[in-house]
Amino acid sequence: MWAALAVVLAVLCAAGPAAHAETPVEARAEAQRTQRDGVVAFARRQIGKPYVWGATGPRGFDCSGLMLAAYRSVGRKIPRTTTAQLAGLRRPRDLRRGDLVFGLPHHVAMYIGHGQVIHAPAPGRRVEIAKVGWHRRYATRTVFKSLR
């Protein structure tokens, strides 16, 4: 009996603190971090592709089409147009990687951290990284209030 107990204790001690089960809140937070990392990684892979009005990839993007494609890559649905993206998403108090940031009129970019965004800026330009600059005024997080 003591030998069996010693084996059980050895297994539990070897497992260490990582052996505890995640709470639902921890699991949800980890899933959200994974999705944010995924949308940012997708957007980074598009750097250098041309701006094409109305395009959602894969060869070119307009600003809202890039955001749509990035979120679609992780299985999330967001509205197609910049106006609908701004109206349909929850506004955050702080910026996190993957948040959409808006410049008026009608431009959207993705916050990637360290004061930078990825966006498809304008006709004749390519998907690029830029300083957050004017984008900071309006931001949304990809948690829907509602989709009617």
mmCIF file with all atom_site columns, C-alpha atoms in Angstrom, residues 4-143:
data_model
loop_
_atom_site.group_PDB
_atom_site.id
_atom_site.type_symbol
_atom_site.label_atom_id
_atom_site.label_alt_id
_atom_site.label_comp_id
_atom_site.label_asym_id
_atom_site.label_entity_id
_atom_site.label_seq_id
_atom_site.pdbx_PDB_ins_code
_atom_site.Cartn_x
_atom_site.Cartn_y
_atom_site.Cartn_z
_atom_site.occupancy
_atom_site.B_iso_or_equiv
_atom_site.pdbx_formal_charge
_atom_site.auth_seq_id
_atom_site.auth_comp_id
_atom_site.auth_asym_id
_atom_site.auth_atom_id
_atom_site.pdbx_PDB_model_num
ATOM 1   C CA . ALA A 1 4   ? 1.356   2.538  -4.326  1.00 0.00 ? 4   ALA A CA 1
ATOM 2   C CA . LEU A 1 5   ? 0.928   5.769  -2.357  1.00 0.00 ? 5   LEU A CA 1
ATOM 3   C CA . ALA A 1 6   ? 4.568   6.687  -3.015  1.00 0.00 ? 6   ALA A CA 1
ATOM 4   C CA . VAL A 1 7   ? 4.030   6.181  -6.768  1.00 0.00 ? 7   VAL A CA 1
ATOM 5   C CA . VAL A 1 8   ? 0.902   8.392  -6.751  1.00 0.00 ? 8   VAL A CA 1
ATOM 6   C CA . LEU A 1 9   ? 2.728   11.131 -4.828  1.00 0.00 ? 9   LEU A CA 1
ATOM 7   C CA . ALA A 1 10  ? 5.709   10.932 -7.163  1.00 0.00 ? 10  ALA A CA 1
ATOM 8   C CA . VAL A 1 11  ? 3.454   11.325 -10.210 1.00 0.00 ? 11  VAL A CA 1
ATOM 9   C CA . LEU A 1 12  ? 1.612   14.286 -8.671  1.00 0.00 ? 12  LEU A CA 1
ATOM 10  C CA . CYS A 1 13  ? 4.841   16.009 -7.649  1.00 0.00 ? 13  CYS A CA 1
ATOM 11  C CA . ALA A 1 14  ? 6.378   15.464 -11.070 1.00 0.00 ? 14  ALA A CA 1
ATOM 12  C CA . ALA A 1 15  ? 3.339   17.043 -12.716 1.00 0.00 ? 15  ALA A CA 1
ATOM 13  C CA . GLY A 1 16  ? 3.924   20.251 -10.748 1.00 0.00 ? 16  GLY A CA 1
ATOM 14  C CA . PRO A 1 17  ? 1.720   23.341 -10.747 1.00 0.00 ? 17  PRO A CA 1
ATOM 15  C CA . ALA A 1 18  ? 0.989   23.063 -14.467 1.00 0.00 ? 18  ALA A CA 1
ATOM 16  C CA . ALA A 1 19  ? -1.135  20.005 -13.744 1.00 0.00 ? 19  ALA A CA 1
ATOM 17  C CA . HIS A 1 20  ? -4.062  22.099 -12.458 1.00 0.00 ? 20  HIS A CA 1
ATOM 18  C CA . ALA A 1 21  ? -7.045  22.362 -14.745 1.00 0.00 ? 21  ALA A CA 1
ATOM 19  C CA . GLU A 1 22  ? -7.707  25.673 -16.507 1.00 0.00 ? 22  GLU A CA 1
ATOM 20  C CA . THR A 1 23  ? -10.769 27.565 -15.421 1.00 0.00 ? 23  THR A CA 1
ATOM 21  C CA . PRO A 1 24  ? -13.290 28.486 -18.118 1.00 0.00 ? 24  PRO A CA 1
ATOM 22  C CA . VAL A 1 25  ? -12.159 32.132 -17.865 1.00 0.00 ? 25  VAL A CA 1
ATOM 23  C CA . GLU A 1 26  ? -8.494  31.151 -18.356 1.00 0.00 ? 26  GLU A CA 1
ATOM 24  C CA . ALA A 1 27  ? -9.402  28.930 -21.294 1.00 0.00 ? 27  ALA A CA 1
ATOM 25  C CA . ARG A 1 28  ? -11.438 31.717 -22.926 1.00 0.00 ? 28  ARG A CA 1
ATOM 26  C CA . ALA A 1 29  ? -8.611  34.253 -22.420 1.00 0.00 ? 29  ALA A CA 1
ATOM 27  C CA . GLU A 1 30  ? -6.104  31.837 -23.985 1.00 0.00 ? 30  GLU A CA 1
ATOM 28  C CA . ALA A 1 31  ? -8.421  31.223 -26.954 1.00 0.00 ? 31  ALA A CA 1
ATOM 29  C CA . GLN A 1 32  ? -8.766  34.983 -27.480 1.00 0.00 ? 32  GLN A CA 1
ATOM 30  C CA . ARG A 1 33  ? -4.973  35.453 -27.345 1.00 0.00 ? 33  ARG A CA 1
ATOM 31  C CA . THR A 1 34  ? -4.575  32.666 -29.894 1.00 0.00 ? 34  THR A CA 1
ATOM 32  C CA . GLN A 1 35  ? -7.120  34.302 -32.211 1.00 0.00 ? 35  GLN A CA 1
ATOM 33  C CA . ARG A 1 36  ? -5.460  37.728 -31.867 1.00 0.00 ? 36  ARG A CA 1
ATOM 34  C CA . ASP A 1 37  ? -2.090  36.188 -32.680 1.00 0.00 ? 37  ASP A CA 1
ATOM 35  C CA . GLY A 1 38  ? -3.642  34.408 -35.667 1.00 0.00 ? 38  GLY A CA 1
ATOM 36  C CA . VAL A 1 39  ? -5.211  37.514 -37.204 1.00 0.00 ? 39  VAL A CA 1
ATOM 37  C CA . VAL A 1 40  ? -1.999  39.503 -36.751 1.00 0.00 ? 40  VAL A CA 1
ATOM 38  C CA . ALA A 1 41  ? 0.062   36.686 -38.302 1.00 0.00 ? 41  ALA A CA 1
ATOM 39  C CA . PHE A 1 42  ? -2.312  36.535 -41.285 1.00 0.00 ? 42  PHE A CA 1
ATOM 40  C CA . ALA A 1 43  ? -2.132  40.303 -41.784 1.00 0.00 ? 43  ALA A CA 1
ATOM 41  C CA . ARG A 1 44  ? 1.682   40.240 -41.580 1.00 0.00 ? 44  ARG A CA 1
ATOM 42  C CA . ARG A 1 45  ? 1.799   37.629 -44.355 1.00 0.00 ? 45  ARG A CA 1
ATOM 43  C CA . GLN A 1 46  ? -0.099  40.063 -46.619 1.00 0.00 ? 46  GLN A CA 1
ATOM 44  C CA . ILE A 1 47  ? 2.514   42.836 -46.357 1.00 0.00 ? 47  ILE A CA 1
ATOM 45  C CA . GLY A 1 48  ? 3.550   43.936 -49.827 1.00 0.00 ? 48  GLY A CA 1
ATOM 46  C CA . LYS A 1 49  ? 0.335   42.898 -51.578 1.00 0.00 ? 49  LYS A CA 1
ATOM 47  C CA . PRO A 1 50  ? -1.330  45.687 -53.565 1.00 0.00 ? 50  PRO A CA 1
ATOM 48  C CA . TYR A 1 51  ? -4.296  47.780 -52.497 1.00 0.00 ? 51  TYR A CA 1
ATOM 49  C CA . VAL A 1 52  ? -7.218  46.828 -54.728 1.00 0.00 ? 52  VAL A CA 1
ATOM 50  C CA . TRP A 1 53  ? -10.526 48.585 -54.105 1.00 0.00 ? 53  TRP A CA 1
ATOM 51  C CA . GLY A 1 54  ? -13.199 46.089 -53.028 1.00 0.00 ? 54  GLY A CA 1
ATOM 52  C CA . ALA A 1 55  ? -10.752 43.162 -52.805 1.00 0.00 ? 55  ALA A CA 1
ATOM 53  C CA . THR A 1 56  ? -10.702 40.605 -49.992 1.00 0.00 ? 56  THR A CA 1
ATOM 54  C CA . GLY A 1 57  ? -7.634  38.694 -51.194 1.00 0.00 ? 57  GLY A CA 1
ATOM 55  C CA . PRO A 1 58  ? -5.747  36.633 -51.859 1.00 0.00 ? 58  PRO A CA 1
ATOM 56  C CA . ARG A 1 59  ? -3.824  38.743 -54.409 1.00 0.00 ? 59  ARG A CA 1
ATOM 57  C CA . GLY A 1 60  ? -4.849  42.182 -53.150 1.00 0.00 ? 60  GLY A CA 1
ATOM 58  C CA . PHE A 1 61  ? -6.922  43.919 -50.498 1.00 0.00 ? 61  PHE A CA 1
ATOM 59  C CA . ASP A 1 62  ? -8.685  47.113 -49.655 1.00 0.00 ? 62  ASP A CA 1
ATOM 60  C CA . CYS A 1 63  ? -8.499  48.183 -46.021 1.00 0.00 ? 63  CYS A CA 1
ATOM 61  C CA . SER A 1 64  ? -11.692 46.515 -44.777 1.00 0.00 ? 64  SER A CA 1
ATOM 62  C CA . GLY A 1 65  ? -11.141 43.487 -47.014 1.00 0.00 ? 65  GLY A CA 1
ATOM 63  C CA . LEU A 1 66  ? -7.799  42.864 -45.301 1.00 0.00 ? 66  LEU A CA 1
ATOM 64  C CA . MET A 1 67  ? -9.503  42.912 -41.884 1.00 0.00 ? 67  MET A CA 1
ATOM 65  C CA . LEU A 1 68  ? -12.291 40.622 -43.120 1.00 0.00 ? 68  LEU A CA 1
ATOM 66  C CA . ALA A 1 69  ? -9.785  38.112 -44.528 1.00 0.00 ? 69  ALA A CA 1
ATOM 67  C CA . ALA A 1 70  ? -7.621  38.204 -41.392 1.00 0.00 ? 70  ALA A CA 1
ATOM 68  C CA . TYR A 1 71  ? -10.532 37.405 -39.116 1.00 0.00 ? 71  TYR A CA 1
ATOM 69  C CA . ARG A 1 72  ? -11.928 34.831 -41.531 1.00 0.00 ? 72  ARG A CA 1
ATOM 70  C CA . SER A 1 73  ? -8.540  33.057 -41.311 1.00 0.00 ? 73  SER A CA 1
ATOM 71  C CA . VAL A 1 74  ? -9.257  32.240 -37.642 1.00 0.00 ? 74  VAL A CA 1
ATOM 72  C CA . GLY A 1 75  ? -12.913 31.399 -38.187 1.00 0.00 ? 75  GLY A CA 1
ATOM 73  C CA . ARG A 1 76  ? -14.382 34.741 -37.071 1.00 0.00 ? 76  ARG A CA 1
ATOM 74  C CA . LYS A 1 77  ? -16.941 36.699 -39.067 1.00 0.00 ? 77  LYS A CA 1
ATOM 75  C CA . ILE A 1 78  ? -16.827 40.470 -39.138 1.00 0.00 ? 78  ILE A CA 1
ATOM 76  C CA . PRO A 1 79  ? -18.743 42.899 -41.371 1.00 0.00 ? 79  PRO A CA 1
ATOM 77  C CA . ARG A 1 80  ? -17.375 43.615 -44.868 1.00 0.00 ? 80  ARG A CA 1
ATOM 78  C CA . THR A 1 81  ? -17.189 47.408 -44.971 1.00 0.00 ? 81  THR A CA 1
ATOM 79  C CA . THR A 1 82  ? -15.279 49.866 -42.806 1.00 0.00 ? 82  THR A CA 1
ATOM 80  C CA . THR A 1 83  ? -18.493 51.619 -41.757 1.00 0.00 ? 83  THR A CA 1
ATOM 81  C CA . ALA A 1 84  ? -20.119 48.334 -40.713 1.00 0.00 ? 84  ALA A CA 1
ATOM 82  C CA . GLN A 1 85  ? -16.950 47.204 -38.920 1.00 0.00 ? 85  GLN A CA 1
ATOM 83  C CA . LEU A 1 86  ? -16.894 50.428 -36.900 1.00 0.00 ? 86  LEU A CA 1
ATOM 84  C CA . ALA A 1 87  ? -20.609 50.228 -36.085 1.00 0.00 ? 87  ALA A CA 1
ATOM 85  C CA . GLY A 1 88  ? -20.838 46.510 -35.353 1.00 0.00 ? 88  GLY A CA 1
ATOM 86  C CA . LEU A 1 89  ? -18.011 45.940 -32.890 1.00 0.00 ? 89  LEU A CA 1
ATOM 87  C CA . ARG A 1 90  ? -17.438 46.762 -29.209 1.00 0.00 ? 90  ARG A CA 1
ATOM 88  C CA . ARG A 1 91  ? -15.185 49.714 -28.423 1.00 0.00 ? 91  ARG A CA 1
ATOM 89  C CA . PRO A 1 92  ? -12.258 48.891 -26.089 1.00 0.00 ? 92  PRO A CA 1
ATOM 90  C CA . ARG A 1 93  ? -10.702 51.070 -23.412 1.00 0.00 ? 93  ARG A CA 1
ATOM 91  C CA . ASP A 1 94  ? -7.187  50.011 -24.400 1.00 0.00 ? 94  ASP A CA 1
ATOM 92  C CA . LEU A 1 95  ? -5.638  48.704 -27.613 1.00 0.00 ? 95  LEU A CA 1
ATOM 93  C CA . ARG A 1 96  ? -4.704  45.041 -27.946 1.00 0.00 ? 96  ARG A CA 1
ATOM 94  C CA . ARG A 1 97  ? -3.109  43.154 -30.815 1.00 0.00 ? 97  ARG A CA 1
ATOM 95  C CA . GLY A 1 98  ? -5.752  42.439 -33.437 1.00 0.00 ? 98  GLY A CA 1
ATOM 96  C CA . ASP A 1 99  ? -8.033  45.367 -32.536 1.00 0.00 ? 99  ASP A CA 1
ATOM 97  C CA . LEU A 1 100 ? -9.369  47.338 -35.462 1.00 0.00 ? 100 LEU A CA 1
ATOM 98  C CA . VAL A 1 101 ? -8.532  51.035 -35.447 1.00 0.00 ? 101 VAL A CA 1
ATOM 99  C CA . PHE A 1 102 ? -10.250 53.569 -37.674 1.00 0.00 ? 102 PHE A CA 1
ATOM 100 C CA . GLY A 1 103 ? -9.418  56.799 -39.392 1.00 0.00 ? 103 GLY A CA 1
ATOM 101 C CA . LEU A 1 104 ? -12.243 58.807 -40.791 1.00 0.00 ? 104 LEU A CA 1
ATOM 102 C CA . PRO A 1 105 ? -13.501 58.909 -43.391 1.00 0.00 ? 105 PRO A CA 1
ATOM 103 C CA . HIS A 1 106 ? -13.711 55.199 -44.060 1.00 0.00 ? 106 HIS A CA 1
ATOM 104 C CA . HIS A 1 107 ? -10.326 53.681 -43.311 1.00 0.00 ? 107 HIS A CA 1
ATOM 105 C CA . VAL A 1 108 ? -9.503  50.749 -41.035 1.00 0.00 ? 108 VAL A CA 1
ATOM 106 C CA . ALA A 1 109 ? -6.236  49.215 -39.865 1.00 0.00 ? 109 ALA A CA 1
ATOM 107 C CA . MET A 1 110 ? -5.240  46.473 -37.408 1.00 0.00 ? 110 MET A CA 1
ATOM 108 C CA . TYR A 1 111 ? -3.308  47.264 -34.250 1.00 0.00 ? 111 TYR A CA 1
ATOM 109 C CA . ILE A 1 112 ? -0.312  44.907 -33.944 1.00 0.00 ? 112 ILE A CA 1
ATOM 110 C CA . GLY A 1 113 ? 1.309   46.290 -30.810 1.00 0.00 ? 113 GLY A CA 1
ATOM 111 C CA . HIS A 1 114 ? 4.159   48.675 -30.066 1.00 0.00 ? 114 HIS A CA 1
ATOM 112 C CA . GLY A 1 115 ? 2.247   51.636 -31.534 1.00 0.00 ? 115 GLY A CA 1
ATOM 113 C CA . GLN A 1 116 ? 1.959   50.052 -34.987 1.00 0.00 ? 116 GLN A CA 1
ATOM 114 C CA . VAL A 1 117 ? -0.812  49.010 -37.370 1.00 0.00 ? 117 VAL A CA 1
ATOM 115 C CA . ILE A 1 118 ? -1.029  46.935 -40.535 1.00 0.00 ? 118 ILE A CA 1
ATOM 116 C CA . HIS A 1 119 ? -3.252  48.345 -43.257 1.00 0.00 ? 119 HIS A CA 1
ATOM 117 C CA . ALA A 1 120 ? -3.953  48.559 -46.953 1.00 0.00 ? 120 ALA A CA 1
ATOM 118 C CA . PRO A 1 121 ? -3.541  52.330 -47.242 1.00 0.00 ? 121 PRO A CA 1
ATOM 119 C CA . ALA A 1 122 ? -4.756  53.516 -50.665 1.00 0.00 ? 122 ALA A CA 1
ATOM 120 C CA . PRO A 1 123 ? -4.786  52.850 -54.419 1.00 0.00 ? 123 PRO A CA 1
ATOM 121 C CA . GLY A 1 124 ? -1.260  52.617 -55.796 1.00 0.00 ? 124 GLY A CA 1
ATOM 122 C CA . ARG A 1 125 ? 0.126   51.512 -52.428 1.00 0.00 ? 125 ARG A CA 1
ATOM 123 C CA . ARG A 1 126 ? 0.705   48.134 -50.799 1.00 0.00 ? 126 ARG A CA 1
ATOM 124 C CA . VAL A 1 127 ? -0.230  46.521 -47.486 1.00 0.00 ? 127 VAL A CA 1
ATOM 125 C CA . GLU A 1 128 ? 2.209   47.926 -44.944 1.00 0.00 ? 128 GLU A CA 1
ATOM 126 C CA . ILE A 1 129 ? 3.051   48.510 -41.308 1.00 0.00 ? 129 ILE A CA 1
ATOM 127 C CA . ALA A 1 130 ? 2.643   52.099 -40.106 1.00 0.00 ? 130 ALA A CA 1
ATOM 128 C CA . LYS A 1 131 ? 2.618   54.020 -36.842 1.00 0.00 ? 131 LYS A CA 1
ATOM 129 C CA . VAL A 1 132 ? -0.785  54.079 -35.163 1.00 0.00 ? 132 VAL A CA 1
ATOM 130 C CA . GLY A 1 133 ? -0.947  57.896 -35.569 1.00 0.00 ? 133 GLY A CA 1
ATOM 131 C CA . TRP A 1 134 ? -4.374  59.097 -36.631 1.00 0.00 ? 134 TRP A CA 1
ATOM 132 C CA . HIS A 1 135 ? -5.901  55.641 -36.249 1.00 0.00 ? 135 HIS A CA 1
ATOM 133 C CA . ARG A 1 136 ? -5.969  55.984 -32.447 1.00 0.00 ? 136 ARG A CA 1
ATOM 134 C CA . ARG A 1 137 ? -9.154  58.079 -32.350 1.00 0.00 ? 137 ARG A CA 1
ATOM 135 C CA . TYR A 1 138 ? -11.576 55.219 -32.973 1.00 0.00 ? 138 TYR A CA 1
ATOM 136 C CA . ALA A 1 139 ? -11.017 51.550 -32.189 1.00 0.00 ? 139 ALA A CA 1
ATOM 137 C CA . THR A 1 140 ? -13.104 48.391 -31.944 1.00 0.00 ? 140 THR A CA 1
ATOM 138 C CA . ARG A 1 141 ? -12.563 44.947 -30.511 1.00 0.00 ? 141 ARG A CA 1
ATOM 139 C CA . THR A 1 142 ? -13.934 41.928 -32.315 1.00 0.00 ? 142 THR A CA 1
ATOM 140 C CA . VAL A 1 143 ? -16.643 41.060 -29.842 1.00 0.00 ? 143 VAL A CA 1
#
